[in-house]
mmCIF file of C-alpha atoms in Angstrom:
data_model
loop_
_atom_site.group_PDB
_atom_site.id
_atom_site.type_symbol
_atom_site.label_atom_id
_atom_site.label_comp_id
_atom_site.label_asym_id
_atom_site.label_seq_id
_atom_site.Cartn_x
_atom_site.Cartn_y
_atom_site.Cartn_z
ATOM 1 C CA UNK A 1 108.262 66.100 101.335
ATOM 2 C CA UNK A 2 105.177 64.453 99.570
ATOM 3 C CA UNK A 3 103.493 67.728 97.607
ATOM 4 C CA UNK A 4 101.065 65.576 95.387
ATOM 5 C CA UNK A 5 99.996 61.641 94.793
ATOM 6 C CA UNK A 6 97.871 60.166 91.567
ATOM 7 C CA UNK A 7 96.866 56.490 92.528
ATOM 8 C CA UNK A 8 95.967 54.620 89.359
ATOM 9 C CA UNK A 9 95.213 50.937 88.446
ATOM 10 C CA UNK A 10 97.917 49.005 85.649
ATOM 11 C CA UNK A 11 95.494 46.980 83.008
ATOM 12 C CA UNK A 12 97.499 47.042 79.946
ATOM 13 C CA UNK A 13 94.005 47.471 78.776
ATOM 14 C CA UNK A 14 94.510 51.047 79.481
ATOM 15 C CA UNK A 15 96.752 52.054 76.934
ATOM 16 C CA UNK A 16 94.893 52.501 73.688
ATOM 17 C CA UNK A 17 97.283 50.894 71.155
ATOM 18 C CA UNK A 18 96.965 47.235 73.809
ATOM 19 C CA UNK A 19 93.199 47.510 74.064
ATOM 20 C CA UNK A 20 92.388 47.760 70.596
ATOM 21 C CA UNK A 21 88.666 47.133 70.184
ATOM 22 C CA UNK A 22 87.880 47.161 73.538
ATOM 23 C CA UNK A 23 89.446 50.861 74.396
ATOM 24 C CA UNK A 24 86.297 52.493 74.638
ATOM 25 C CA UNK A 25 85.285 49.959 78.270
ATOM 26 C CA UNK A 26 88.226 51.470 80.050
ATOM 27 C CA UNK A 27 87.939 55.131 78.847
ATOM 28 C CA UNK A 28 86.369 56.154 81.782
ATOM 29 C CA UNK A 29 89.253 55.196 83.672
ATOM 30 C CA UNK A 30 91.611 56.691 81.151
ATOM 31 C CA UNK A 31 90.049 59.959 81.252
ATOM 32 C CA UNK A 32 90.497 59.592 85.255
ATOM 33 C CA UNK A 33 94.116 59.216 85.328
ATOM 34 C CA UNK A 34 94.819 61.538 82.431
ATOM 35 C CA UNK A 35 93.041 64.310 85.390
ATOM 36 C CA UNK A 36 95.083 62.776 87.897
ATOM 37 C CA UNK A 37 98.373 63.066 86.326
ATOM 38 C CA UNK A 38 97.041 66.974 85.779
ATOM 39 C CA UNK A 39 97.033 67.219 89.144
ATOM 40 C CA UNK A 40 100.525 65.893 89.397
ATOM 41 C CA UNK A 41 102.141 68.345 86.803
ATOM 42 C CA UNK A 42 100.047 71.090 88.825
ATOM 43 C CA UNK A 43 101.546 70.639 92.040
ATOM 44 C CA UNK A 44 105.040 71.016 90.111
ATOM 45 C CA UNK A 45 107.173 68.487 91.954
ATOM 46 C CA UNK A 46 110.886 68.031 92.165
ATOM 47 C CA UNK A 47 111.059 64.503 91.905
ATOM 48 C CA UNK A 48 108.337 62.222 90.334
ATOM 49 C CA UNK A 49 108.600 58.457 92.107
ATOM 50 C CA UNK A 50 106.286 56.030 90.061
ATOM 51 C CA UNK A 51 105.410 53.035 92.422
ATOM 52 C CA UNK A 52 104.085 49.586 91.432
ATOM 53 C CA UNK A 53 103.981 45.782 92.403
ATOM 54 C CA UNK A 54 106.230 43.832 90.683
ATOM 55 C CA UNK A 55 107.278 40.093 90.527
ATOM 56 C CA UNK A 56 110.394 39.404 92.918
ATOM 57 C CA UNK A 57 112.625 39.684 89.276
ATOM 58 C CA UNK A 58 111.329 42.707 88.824
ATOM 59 C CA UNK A 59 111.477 45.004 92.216
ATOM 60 C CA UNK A 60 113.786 47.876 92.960
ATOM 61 C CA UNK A 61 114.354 50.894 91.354
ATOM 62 C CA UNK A 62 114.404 52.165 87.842
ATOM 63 C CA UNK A 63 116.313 55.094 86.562
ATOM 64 C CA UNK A 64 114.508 57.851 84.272
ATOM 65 C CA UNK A 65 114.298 56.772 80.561
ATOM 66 C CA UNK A 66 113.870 53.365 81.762
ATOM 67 C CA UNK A 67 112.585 50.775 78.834
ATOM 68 C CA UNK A 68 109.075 49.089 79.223
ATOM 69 C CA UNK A 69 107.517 47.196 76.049
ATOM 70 C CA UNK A 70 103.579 45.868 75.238
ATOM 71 C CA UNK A 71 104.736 43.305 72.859
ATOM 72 C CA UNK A 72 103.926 40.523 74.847
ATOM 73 C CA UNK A 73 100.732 41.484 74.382
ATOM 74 C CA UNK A 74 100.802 41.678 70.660
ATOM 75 C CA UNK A 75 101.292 44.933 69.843
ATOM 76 C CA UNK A 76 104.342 46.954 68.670
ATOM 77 C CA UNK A 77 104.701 49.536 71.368
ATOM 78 C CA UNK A 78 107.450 50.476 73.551
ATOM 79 C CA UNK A 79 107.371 53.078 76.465
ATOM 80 C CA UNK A 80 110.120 55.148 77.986
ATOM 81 C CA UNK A 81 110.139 55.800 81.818
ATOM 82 C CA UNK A 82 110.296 59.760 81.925
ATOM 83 C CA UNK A 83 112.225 62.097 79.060
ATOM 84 C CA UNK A 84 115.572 61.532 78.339
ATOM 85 C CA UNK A 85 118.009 58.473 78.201
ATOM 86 C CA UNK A 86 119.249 56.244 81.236
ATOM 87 C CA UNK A 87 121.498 57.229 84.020
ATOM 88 C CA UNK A 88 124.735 56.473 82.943
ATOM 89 C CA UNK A 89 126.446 53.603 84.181
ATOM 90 C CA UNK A 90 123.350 52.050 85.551
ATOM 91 C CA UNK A 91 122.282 49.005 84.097
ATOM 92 C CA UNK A 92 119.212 48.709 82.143
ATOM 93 C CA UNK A 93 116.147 46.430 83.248
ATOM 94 C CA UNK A 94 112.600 46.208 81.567
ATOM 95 C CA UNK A 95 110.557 47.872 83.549
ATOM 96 C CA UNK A 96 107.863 45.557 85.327
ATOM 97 C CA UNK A 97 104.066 46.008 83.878
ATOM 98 C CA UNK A 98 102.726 48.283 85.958
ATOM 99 C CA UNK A 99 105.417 50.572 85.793
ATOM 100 C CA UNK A 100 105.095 50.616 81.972
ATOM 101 C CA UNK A 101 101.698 51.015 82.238
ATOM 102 C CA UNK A 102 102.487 54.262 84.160
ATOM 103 C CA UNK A 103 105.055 55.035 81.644
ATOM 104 C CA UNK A 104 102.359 54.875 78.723
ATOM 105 C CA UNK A 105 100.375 57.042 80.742
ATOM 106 C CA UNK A 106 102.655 59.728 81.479
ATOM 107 C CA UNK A 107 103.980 59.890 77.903
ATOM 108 C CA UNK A 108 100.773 61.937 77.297
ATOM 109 C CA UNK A 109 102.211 64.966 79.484
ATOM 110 C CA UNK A 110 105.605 66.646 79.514
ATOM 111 C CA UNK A 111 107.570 66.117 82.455
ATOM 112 C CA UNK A 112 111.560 67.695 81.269
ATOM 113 C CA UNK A 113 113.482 69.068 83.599
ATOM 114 C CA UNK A 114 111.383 66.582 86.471
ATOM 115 C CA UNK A 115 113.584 63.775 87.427
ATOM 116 C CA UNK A 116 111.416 60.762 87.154
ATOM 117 C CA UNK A 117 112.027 57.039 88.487
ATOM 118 C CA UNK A 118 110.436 54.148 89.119
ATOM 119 C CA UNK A 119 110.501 51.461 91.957
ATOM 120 C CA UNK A 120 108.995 48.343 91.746
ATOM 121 C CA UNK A 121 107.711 46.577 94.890
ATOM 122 C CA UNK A 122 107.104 42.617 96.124
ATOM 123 C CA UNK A 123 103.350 42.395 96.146
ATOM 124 C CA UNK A 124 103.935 40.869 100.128
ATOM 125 C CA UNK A 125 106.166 43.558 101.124
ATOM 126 C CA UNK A 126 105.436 44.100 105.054
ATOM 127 C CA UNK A 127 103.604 46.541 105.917
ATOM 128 C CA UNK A 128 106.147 48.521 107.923
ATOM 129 C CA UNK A 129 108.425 48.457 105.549
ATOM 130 C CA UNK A 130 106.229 49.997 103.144
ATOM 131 C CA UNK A 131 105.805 52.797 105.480
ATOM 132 C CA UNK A 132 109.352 52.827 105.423
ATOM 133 C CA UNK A 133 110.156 52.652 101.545
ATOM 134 C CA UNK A 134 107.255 55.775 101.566
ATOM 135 C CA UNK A 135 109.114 57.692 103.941
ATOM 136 C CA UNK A 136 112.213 57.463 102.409
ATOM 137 C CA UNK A 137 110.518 58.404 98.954
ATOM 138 C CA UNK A 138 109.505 61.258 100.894
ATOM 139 C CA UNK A 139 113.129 62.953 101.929
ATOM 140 C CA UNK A 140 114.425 62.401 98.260
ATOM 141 C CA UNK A 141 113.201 66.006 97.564
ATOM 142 C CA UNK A 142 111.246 68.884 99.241
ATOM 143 C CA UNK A 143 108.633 68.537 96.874
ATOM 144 C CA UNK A 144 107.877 64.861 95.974
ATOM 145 C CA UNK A 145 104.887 63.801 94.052
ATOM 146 C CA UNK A 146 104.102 59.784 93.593
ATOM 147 C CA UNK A 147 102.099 57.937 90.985
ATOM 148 C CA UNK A 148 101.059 54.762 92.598
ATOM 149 C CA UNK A 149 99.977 52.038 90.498
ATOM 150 C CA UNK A 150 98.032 49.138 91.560
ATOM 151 C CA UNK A 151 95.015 47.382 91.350
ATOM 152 C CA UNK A 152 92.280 46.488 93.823
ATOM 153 C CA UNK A 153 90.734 42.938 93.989
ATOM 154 C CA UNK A 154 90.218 40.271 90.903
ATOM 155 C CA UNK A 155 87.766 38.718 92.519
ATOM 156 C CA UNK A 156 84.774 40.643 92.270
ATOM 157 C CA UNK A 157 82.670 38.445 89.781
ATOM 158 C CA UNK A 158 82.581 34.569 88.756
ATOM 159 C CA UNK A 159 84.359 36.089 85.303
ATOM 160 C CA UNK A 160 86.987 38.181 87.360
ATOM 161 C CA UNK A 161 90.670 36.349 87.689
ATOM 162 C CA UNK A 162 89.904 35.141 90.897
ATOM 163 C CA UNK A 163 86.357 34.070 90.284
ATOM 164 C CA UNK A 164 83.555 35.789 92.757
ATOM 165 C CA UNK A 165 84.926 36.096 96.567
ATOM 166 C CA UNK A 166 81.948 37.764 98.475
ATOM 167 C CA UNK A 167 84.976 39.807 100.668
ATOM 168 C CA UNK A 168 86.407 41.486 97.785
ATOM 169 C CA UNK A 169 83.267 44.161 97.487
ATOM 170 C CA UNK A 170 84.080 45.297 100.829
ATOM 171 C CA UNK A 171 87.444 45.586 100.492
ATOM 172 C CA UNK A 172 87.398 47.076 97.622
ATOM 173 C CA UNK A 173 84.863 49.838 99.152
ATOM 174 C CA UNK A 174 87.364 50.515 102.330
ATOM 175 C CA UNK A 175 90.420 50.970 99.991
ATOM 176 C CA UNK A 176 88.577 53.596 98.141
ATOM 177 C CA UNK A 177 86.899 55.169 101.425
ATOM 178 C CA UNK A 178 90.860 55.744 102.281
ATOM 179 C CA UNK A 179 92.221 56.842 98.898
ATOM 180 C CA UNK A 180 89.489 59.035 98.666
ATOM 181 C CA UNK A 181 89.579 60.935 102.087
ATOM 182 C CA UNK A 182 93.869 60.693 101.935
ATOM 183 C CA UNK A 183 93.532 57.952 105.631
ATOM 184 C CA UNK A 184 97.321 57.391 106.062
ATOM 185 C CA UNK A 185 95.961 54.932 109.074
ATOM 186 C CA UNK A 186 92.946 52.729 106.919
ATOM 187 C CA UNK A 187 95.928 52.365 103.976
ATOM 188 C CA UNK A 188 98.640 51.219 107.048
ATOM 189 C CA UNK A 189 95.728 48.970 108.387
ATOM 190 C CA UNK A 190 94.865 46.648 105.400
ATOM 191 C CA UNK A 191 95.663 43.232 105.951
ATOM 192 C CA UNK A 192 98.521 41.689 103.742
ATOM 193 C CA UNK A 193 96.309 38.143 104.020
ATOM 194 C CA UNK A 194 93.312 39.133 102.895
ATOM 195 C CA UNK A 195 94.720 41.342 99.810
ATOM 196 C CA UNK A 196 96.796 38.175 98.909
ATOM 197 C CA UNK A 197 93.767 36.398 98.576
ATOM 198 C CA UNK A 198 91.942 38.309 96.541
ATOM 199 C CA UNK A 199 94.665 39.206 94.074
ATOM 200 C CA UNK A 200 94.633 43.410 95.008
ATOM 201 C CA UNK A 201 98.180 43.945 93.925
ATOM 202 C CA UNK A 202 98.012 47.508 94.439
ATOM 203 C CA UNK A 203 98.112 46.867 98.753
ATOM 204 C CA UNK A 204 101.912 47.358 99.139
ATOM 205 C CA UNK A 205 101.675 50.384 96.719
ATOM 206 C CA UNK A 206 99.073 51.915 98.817
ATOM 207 C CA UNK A 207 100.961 51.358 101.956
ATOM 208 C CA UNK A 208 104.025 53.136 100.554
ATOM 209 C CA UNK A 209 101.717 56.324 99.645
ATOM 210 C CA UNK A 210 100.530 55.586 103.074
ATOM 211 C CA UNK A 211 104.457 56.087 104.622
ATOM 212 C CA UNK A 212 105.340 59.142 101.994
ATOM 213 C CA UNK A 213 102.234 60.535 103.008
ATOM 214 C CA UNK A 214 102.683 60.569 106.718
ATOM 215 C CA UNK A 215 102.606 63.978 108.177
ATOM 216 C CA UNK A 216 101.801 65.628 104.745
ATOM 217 C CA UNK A 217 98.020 66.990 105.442
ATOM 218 C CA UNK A 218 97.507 66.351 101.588
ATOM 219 C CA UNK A 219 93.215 65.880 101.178
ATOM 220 C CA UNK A 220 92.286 63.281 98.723
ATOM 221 C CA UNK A 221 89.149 62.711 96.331
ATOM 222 C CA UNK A 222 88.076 59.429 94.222
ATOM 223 C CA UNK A 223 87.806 59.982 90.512
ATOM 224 C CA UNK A 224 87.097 56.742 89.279
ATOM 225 C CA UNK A 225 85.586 53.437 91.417
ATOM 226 C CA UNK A 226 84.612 50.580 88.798
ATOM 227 C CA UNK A 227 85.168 46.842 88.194
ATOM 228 C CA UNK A 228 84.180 46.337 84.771
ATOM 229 C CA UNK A 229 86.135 42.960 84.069
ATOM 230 C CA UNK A 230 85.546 41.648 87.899
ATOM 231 C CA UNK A 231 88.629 43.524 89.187
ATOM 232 C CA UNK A 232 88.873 46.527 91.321
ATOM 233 C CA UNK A 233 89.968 49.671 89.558
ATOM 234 C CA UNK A 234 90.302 52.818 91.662
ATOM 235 C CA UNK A 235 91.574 56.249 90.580
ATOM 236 C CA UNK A 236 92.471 59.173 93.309
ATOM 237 C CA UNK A 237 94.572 62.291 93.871
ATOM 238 C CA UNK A 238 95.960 63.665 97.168
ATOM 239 C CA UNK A 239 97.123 67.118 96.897
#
């Protein structure tokens, strides 16, 4: 059963050592998802499930201990999925960006003794079978928590990824009207289309909280709502 869920966005940008000298732009959003990892430790789960889009080379699941790295972006940093070493017997993959991202953020808490993984998801992963994937998350453990990465549109200003598409503001504001207030059905609702086309790669994410979350009565709040490099970056708990 889904005890607690931390949605966070996956910039690189948010892990100090990548940012460099622009690490103070994003602290606000760092100092978001350091509270909503709290909350995660808090609810003292079973089984911690990080979730994140990935490219189709990249999707399934990672074991705990699994290896990320940031040198692609220049920098000398590696990442480790959760304490301890791989499952043994399982191969190893490099874990996908956003779930290194995650890993880089969870390295600032203890988690031994929680058994985490990771699972990487297509960004146009049907919708019902992200309720389904959720779900399943769900029944691993009687008390689940999820750390769902993802971010919202890149299309918010002429500078963003996606240059300026006048939908993406309103998008953006409905996806964080339903992280906020927990809305299993506005998360199940969004349209695969339009999130394609404006680049929010954290849609199928969402809809997998959406699934675990189903029948959970968790209440959610929005710690963080900002697009500072024209991309939608949106930090909430449900607990």
């Amino acid at each position: 059963m889904l005890v607690a869920a931390a949605v966070c966005p996956c910039p690189p940008l948010l892990v100090p050592e990548v940012a460099a000298g622009a690490a103070p732009e994003l602290e606000g959003a760092r100092a978001a998802c350091r509270d909503a990892l709290g909350v995660l430790a808090a609810a003292r789960p079973g089984r911690l499930v990080v979730v994140g889009p990935a490219p189709e080379s990249g999707c399934g699941r990672y074991p705990r201990g699994g290896r990320g790295s940031f040198r692609g972006f220049g920098v000398d940093v590696d990442v480790r999925l959760g304490d301890g070493g791989t499952h043994p017997g399982v191969p190893e993959r490099e874990l996908p960006l956003s779930l290194a991202v995650a890993a880089g953020l969870l390295e600032r808490l203890s988690w031994e003794g929680v058994p985490v993984e990771g699972l990487g998801v297509p960004e146009l992963l049907a919708p019902e079978r992200c309720v389904e994937v959720g779900a399943e998350l769900a029944r691993q453990d009687e008390r689940v928590a999820l750390l769902v990465m993802g971010d919202a549109s890149a299309c918010r200003t002429v500078k963003a990824p996606g240059y300026l598409d006048e939908r993406a503001a309103g998008f953006d504001a409905a996806v964080a009207r339903a992280l906020g207030a927990a809305d299993v059905a506005a998360l199940r609702s969004l349209d695969v289309r339009l999130a394609h086309e404006l680049k929010a790669w954290g849609r199928a994410p969402w809809q997998v909280l959406a699934g675990a979350a189903e029948g959970a009565d968790l209440a959610g709040a929005l710690l963080y709502d900002d697009a500072p490099y024209g991309v939608g970056y949106l930090v909430a708990v449900w607990s």
